[in-house]
Amino acid sequence: MPREPKHASNRQVEDIDADIEDLPTSKRQMAIDGVLPSRNELKQQMQDLQELGEAVSSLPPDRLDKLKIDERLRDAIDELRRTKSFEGKRRQVQYIGKLMKHEDPAPLREAVASYRVGSATDTLALHQAEYWRDQLLASDDALANWVKEYPATDVQQLRSLMRSARKEKLEPGERHGRAYRDLFRMVKEQMLDVPSADDETAGADPSHDD
């Protein structure tokens, strides 16, 4: 004989009634219609919203200004940034999570993902610059490879910085010298200034015939 489907107990309904009132209208209607989410599902939803709210809070102010979020949420984020204590931050994140229930999460997740991709790109560029600096300091052969990649480089200046940086003797715990830092700066700036093939094509004068 097939078993009858289980229904939410009175205790379960009582436990989640308070949470239902805070849910978005669509989910609240589901509860009214009898499609009650489990307690674990509600907890997971709250956790997800808190994590998204915390991620949104980490966005720079100029990116936050571009988001269409409720003024209460923006004020709560500003308050989180002013809060110093661990317990205070924990409570404020919980409050932000509750406010997130009234926001459309899709554009917020997109904004967070876009920012993280940009940060990852910046980090990769930093690591590449560090790699080239170390290669240039380790061997003169790296200079030829560098010039092939970045032919617009002032080779004389680069070679001078390489020699100066190699001469700097560092004691344990001592910071790197000025030449070392200038070499890294030159490498990084040159990597950022390299025009793409499309840029070079766009810069050509199509009206000029040889």
mmCIF file of C-alpha atoms in Angstrom:
data_model
loop_
_atom_site.group_PDB
_atom_site.id
_atom_site.type_symbol
_atom_site.label_atom_id
_atom_site.label_comp_id
_atom_site.label_asym_id
_atom_site.label_seq_id
_atom_site.Cartn_x
_atom_site.Cartn_y
_atom_site.Cartn_z
ATOM 1 C CA MET A 1 0.000 0.000 0.000
ATOM 2 C CA PRO A 2 1.574 3.345 -1.046
ATOM 3 C CA ARG A 3 2.477 5.766 1.703
ATOM 4 C CA GLU A 4 0.696 9.071 1.952
ATOM 5 C CA PRO A 5 2.878 12.122 1.262
ATOM 6 C CA LYS A 6 4.255 13.793 4.351
ATOM 7 C CA HIS A 7 2.978 17.235 5.273
ATOM 8 C CA ALA A 8 4.747 19.922 7.246
ATOM 9 C CA SER A 9 4.089 19.552 10.954
ATOM 10 C CA ASN A 10 2.495 22.351 12.938
ATOM 11 C CA ARG A 11 5.831 22.901 14.670
ATOM 12 C CA GLN A 12 7.614 23.249 11.327
ATOM 13 C CA VAL A 13 5.034 25.742 10.102
ATOM 14 C CA GLU A 14 5.422 27.765 13.292
ATOM 15 C CA ASP A 15 9.204 27.724 12.993
ATOM 16 C CA ILE A 16 9.230 29.214 9.515
ATOM 17 C CA ASP A 17 6.246 31.565 9.789
ATOM 18 C CA ALA A 18 8.511 34.413 10.914
ATOM 19 C CA ASP A 19 10.879 33.844 8.011
ATOM 20 C CA ILE A 20 8.029 33.713 5.508
ATOM 21 C CA GLU A 21 7.020 37.270 6.356
ATOM 22 C CA ASP A 22 10.471 38.462 5.320
ATOM 23 C CA LEU A 23 10.558 36.544 2.053
ATOM 24 C CA PRO A 24 10.034 38.238 -1.323
ATOM 25 C CA THR A 25 6.402 38.338 -2.512
ATOM 26 C CA SER A 26 6.782 35.405 -4.918
ATOM 27 C CA LYS A 27 8.131 33.090 -2.202
ATOM 28 C CA ARG A 28 5.605 34.344 0.328
ATOM 29 C CA GLN A 29 2.827 33.432 -2.111
ATOM 30 C CA MET A 30 4.309 29.955 -2.444
ATOM 31 C CA ALA A 31 4.029 29.581 1.307
ATOM 32 C CA ILE A 32 0.425 30.766 1.237
ATOM 33 C CA ASP A 33 -0.315 28.242 -1.507
ATOM 34 C CA GLY A 34 1.049 25.488 0.683
ATOM 35 C CA VAL A 35 4.392 24.965 -1.056
ATOM 36 C CA LEU A 36 6.466 25.499 2.052
ATOM 37 C CA PRO A 37 10.248 25.415 1.791
ATOM 38 C CA SER A 38 11.982 23.272 4.364
ATOM 39 C CA ARG A 39 13.763 24.817 7.296
ATOM 40 C CA ASN A 40 17.123 23.858 5.772
ATOM 41 C CA GLU A 41 16.141 25.495 2.489
ATOM 42 C CA LEU A 42 15.252 28.705 4.297
ATOM 43 C CA LYS A 43 18.553 28.668 6.158
ATOM 44 C CA GLN A 44 20.433 28.114 2.901
ATOM 45 C CA GLN A 45 18.569 30.983 1.235
ATOM 46 C CA MET A 46 19.470 33.266 4.121
ATOM 47 C CA GLN A 47 23.110 32.148 3.982
ATOM 48 C CA ASP A 48 23.273 32.790 0.238
ATOM 49 C CA LEU A 49 21.790 36.270 0.650
ATOM 50 C CA GLN A 50 24.203 37.111 3.454
ATOM 51 C CA GLU A 51 27.169 35.995 1.360
ATOM 52 C CA LEU A 52 25.943 38.003 -1.621
ATOM 53 C CA GLY A 53 25.348 41.026 0.601
ATOM 54 C CA GLU A 54 28.838 40.727 2.050
ATOM 55 C CA ALA A 55 30.304 40.455 -1.458
ATOM 56 C CA VAL A 56 28.368 43.541 -2.589
ATOM 57 C CA SER A 57 29.666 45.370 0.495
ATOM 58 C CA SER A 58 33.237 44.724 -0.659
ATOM 59 C CA LEU A 59 32.713 46.585 -3.952
ATOM 60 C CA PRO A 60 34.459 49.967 -4.306
ATOM 61 C CA PRO A 61 32.218 53.025 -3.710
ATOM 62 C CA ASP A 62 32.207 54.002 -7.399
ATOM 63 C CA ARG A 63 30.803 50.588 -8.331
ATOM 64 C CA LEU A 64 28.265 50.676 -5.528
ATOM 65 C CA ASP A 65 27.029 54.033 -6.785
ATOM 66 C CA LYS A 66 26.129 52.431 -10.116
ATOM 67 C CA LEU A 67 23.922 49.765 -8.506
ATOM 68 C CA LYS A 68 20.202 50.327 -8.153
ATOM 69 C CA ILE A 69 19.782 49.235 -4.556
ATOM 70 C CA ASP A 70 17.497 50.416 -1.793
ATOM 71 C CA GLU A 71 18.790 53.325 0.258
ATOM 72 C CA ARG A 72 18.475 51.280 3.447
ATOM 73 C CA LEU A 73 20.814 48.656 2.013
ATOM 74 C CA ARG A 74 23.377 51.260 0.979
ATOM 75 C CA ASP A 75 23.225 52.808 4.458
ATOM 76 C CA ALA A 76 23.680 49.364 6.008
ATOM 77 C CA ILE A 77 26.740 48.728 3.817
ATOM 78 C CA ASP A 78 28.240 52.065 4.856
ATOM 79 C CA GLU A 79 27.598 51.173 8.488
ATOM 80 C CA LEU A 80 29.317 47.792 8.009
ATOM 81 C CA ARG A 81 32.431 49.558 6.739
ATOM 82 C CA ARG A 82 32.465 51.785 9.793
ATOM 83 C CA THR A 83 32.016 48.886 12.206
ATOM 84 C CA LYS A 84 35.231 47.678 13.836
ATOM 85 C CA SER A 85 34.279 44.844 16.199
ATOM 86 C CA PHE A 86 33.920 41.262 14.980
ATOM 87 C CA GLU A 87 30.528 40.807 16.651
ATOM 88 C CA GLY A 88 29.295 44.109 15.291
ATOM 89 C CA LYS A 89 30.310 43.124 11.773
ATOM 90 C CA ARG A 90 28.607 39.735 12.147
ATOM 91 C CA ARG A 91 25.321 41.311 13.199
ATOM 92 C CA GLN A 92 25.516 43.910 10.453
ATOM 93 C CA VAL A 93 26.096 41.237 7.801
ATOM 94 C CA GLN A 94 22.998 39.426 9.090
ATOM 95 C CA TYR A 95 21.017 42.649 8.794
ATOM 96 C CA ILE A 96 22.299 43.188 5.262
ATOM 97 C CA GLY A 97 21.235 39.632 4.424
ATOM 98 C CA LYS A 98 17.667 40.443 5.510
ATOM 99 C CA LEU A 99 17.633 43.606 3.395
ATOM 100 C CA MET A 100 18.879 41.591 0.425
ATOM 101 C CA LYS A 101 15.554 39.729 0.378
ATOM 102 C CA HIS A 102 13.985 42.787 -1.218
ATOM 103 C CA GLU A 103 16.622 43.160 -3.941
ATOM 104 C CA ASP A 104 16.941 41.526 -7.344
ATOM 105 C CA PRO A 105 20.018 39.323 -6.857
ATOM 106 C CA ALA A 106 20.856 38.846 -10.566
ATOM 107 C CA PRO A 107 22.407 42.280 -11.298
ATOM 108 C CA LEU A 108 24.162 42.237 -7.932
ATOM 109 C CA ARG A 109 25.770 38.870 -8.639
ATOM 110 C CA GLU A 110 26.801 40.157 -12.077
ATOM 111 C CA ALA A 111 28.386 43.266 -10.540
ATOM 112 C CA VAL A 112 30.339 41.174 -8.030
ATOM 113 C CA ALA A 113 31.501 38.725 -10.717
ATOM 114 C CA SER A 114 32.598 41.568 -13.009
ATOM 115 C CA TYR A 115 34.634 43.173 -10.235
ATOM 116 C CA ARG A 116 36.293 39.896 -9.307
ATOM 117 C CA VAL A 117 37.255 39.203 -12.928
ATOM 118 C CA GLY A 118 38.839 42.657 -13.148
ATOM 119 C CA SER A 119 40.755 42.089 -9.922
ATOM 120 C CA ALA A 120 41.976 38.711 -11.169
ATOM 121 C CA THR A 121 43.185 40.340 -14.399
ATOM 122 C CA ASP A 122 45.084 42.987 -12.434
ATOM 123 C CA THR A 123 46.673 40.286 -10.288
ATOM 124 C CA LEU A 124 47.751 38.325 -13.360
ATOM 125 C CA ALA A 125 49.349 41.454 -14.875
ATOM 126 C CA LEU A 126 51.201 42.032 -11.611
ATOM 127 C CA HIS A 127 52.566 38.482 -11.582
ATOM 128 C CA GLN A 128 53.657 38.786 -15.218
ATOM 129 C CA ALA A 129 55.533 42.006 -14.460
ATOM 130 C CA GLU A 130 57.237 40.341 -11.484
ATOM 131 C CA TYR A 131 58.216 37.392 -13.669
ATOM 132 C CA TRP A 132 59.809 39.616 -16.313
ATOM 133 C CA ARG A 133 61.662 41.678 -13.688
ATOM 134 C CA ASP A 134 63.143 38.542 -12.162
ATOM 135 C CA GLN A 135 64.106 37.193 -15.592
ATOM 136 C CA LEU A 136 65.820 40.434 -16.561
ATOM 137 C CA LEU A 137 67.801 40.441 -13.336
ATOM 138 C CA ALA A 138 68.792 36.800 -13.706
ATOM 139 C CA SER A 139 70.168 36.834 -17.238
ATOM 140 C CA ASP A 140 71.128 39.189 -20.062
ATOM 141 C CA ASP A 141 69.513 36.723 -22.469
ATOM 142 C CA ALA A 142 66.121 37.790 -21.118
ATOM 143 C CA LEU A 143 66.704 41.291 -22.452
ATOM 144 C CA ALA A 144 66.602 40.086 -26.063
ATOM 145 C CA ASN A 145 63.365 38.197 -25.390
ATOM 146 C CA TRP A 146 61.874 41.259 -23.740
ATOM 147 C CA VAL A 147 62.735 43.521 -26.687
ATOM 148 C CA LYS A 148 61.058 41.063 -29.059
ATOM 149 C CA GLU A 149 57.859 41.316 -27.022
ATOM 150 C CA TYR A 150 58.086 45.052 -26.343
ATOM 151 C CA PRO A 151 60.139 46.678 -29.132
ATOM 152 C CA ALA A 152 59.187 50.230 -28.086
ATOM 153 C CA THR A 153 61.213 49.860 -24.877
ATOM 154 C CA ASP A 154 64.015 52.316 -24.152
ATOM 155 C CA VAL A 155 66.661 49.586 -24.128
ATOM 156 C CA GLN A 156 69.420 51.834 -22.837
ATOM 157 C CA GLN A 157 67.370 52.870 -19.804
ATOM 158 C CA LEU A 158 66.257 49.301 -19.168
ATOM 159 C CA ARG A 159 69.812 47.982 -19.331
ATOM 160 C CA SER A 160 70.975 50.715 -16.943
ATOM 161 C CA LEU A 161 68.287 49.788 -14.418
ATOM 162 C CA MET A 162 69.192 46.110 -14.720
ATOM 163 C CA ARG A 163 72.851 46.847 -13.925
ATOM 164 C CA SER A 164 71.989 49.113 -10.997
ATOM 165 C CA ALA A 165 69.512 46.658 -9.518
ATOM 166 C CA ARG A 166 72.039 43.817 -9.731
ATOM 167 C CA LYS A 167 74.621 45.881 -7.854
ATOM 168 C CA GLU A 168 72.283 46.550 -4.937
ATOM 169 C CA LYS A 169 73.309 44.350 -2.047
ATOM 170 C CA LEU A 170 70.516 43.528 0.358
ATOM 171 C CA GLU A 171 70.938 42.506 3.956
ATOM 172 C CA PRO A 172 68.410 40.029 5.384
ATOM 173 C CA GLY A 173 65.106 41.826 5.972
ATOM 174 C CA GLU A 174 66.210 44.962 4.111
ATOM 175 C CA ARG A 175 63.897 46.443 1.490
ATOM 176 C CA HIS A 176 64.836 46.381 -2.165
ATOM 177 C CA GLY A 177 66.627 49.427 -3.486
ATOM 178 C CA ARG A 178 65.360 52.135 -5.782
ATOM 179 C CA ALA A 179 66.737 50.613 -8.993
ATOM 180 C CA TYR A 180 64.934 47.348 -8.266
ATOM 181 C CA ARG A 181 61.652 49.185 -7.780
ATOM 182 C CA ASP A 182 62.197 51.410 -10.818
ATOM 183 C CA LEU A 183 62.893 48.366 -12.958
ATOM 184 C CA PHE A 184 59.621 46.782 -11.916
ATOM 185 C CA ARG A 185 57.753 50.026 -12.558
ATOM 186 C CA MET A 186 59.241 50.372 -16.034
ATOM 187 C CA VAL A 187 58.391 46.772 -16.912
ATOM 188 C CA LYS A 188 54.822 47.102 -15.687
ATOM 189 C CA GLU A 189 54.196 50.416 -17.437
ATOM 190 C CA GLN A 190 55.635 49.108 -20.704
ATOM 191 C CA MET A 191 53.385 46.042 -20.551
ATOM 192 C CA LEU A 192 50.318 48.243 -20.027
ATOM 193 C CA ASP A 193 51.247 50.676 -22.819
ATOM 194 C CA VAL A 194 51.694 48.126 -25.596
ATOM 195 C CA PRO A 195 49.111 48.790 -28.357
ATOM 196 C CA SER A 196 47.170 45.911 -29.790
ATOM 197 C CA ALA A 197 47.280 44.954 -33.470
ATOM 198 C CA ASP A 198 43.789 46.457 -33.900
ATOM 199 C CA ASP A 199 44.988 49.775 -32.476
ATOM 200 C CA GLU A 200 47.911 49.885 -34.884
ATOM 201 C CA THR A 201 45.618 49.135 -37.808
ATOM 202 C CA ALA A 202 43.172 51.810 -36.704
ATOM 203 C CA GLY A 203 46.011 54.323 -36.460
ATOM 204 C CA ALA A 204 47.105 53.815 -40.050
ATOM 205 C CA ASP A 205 46.109 56.426 -42.639
ATOM 206 C CA PRO A 206 44.002 54.605 -45.246
ATOM 207 C CA SER A 207 44.132 57.610 -47.581
ATOM 208 C CA HIS A 208 47.933 57.425 -47.926
ATOM 209 C CA ASP A 209 49.150 55.437 -50.913
ATOM 210 C CA ASP A 210 52.821 54.552 -51.349
#
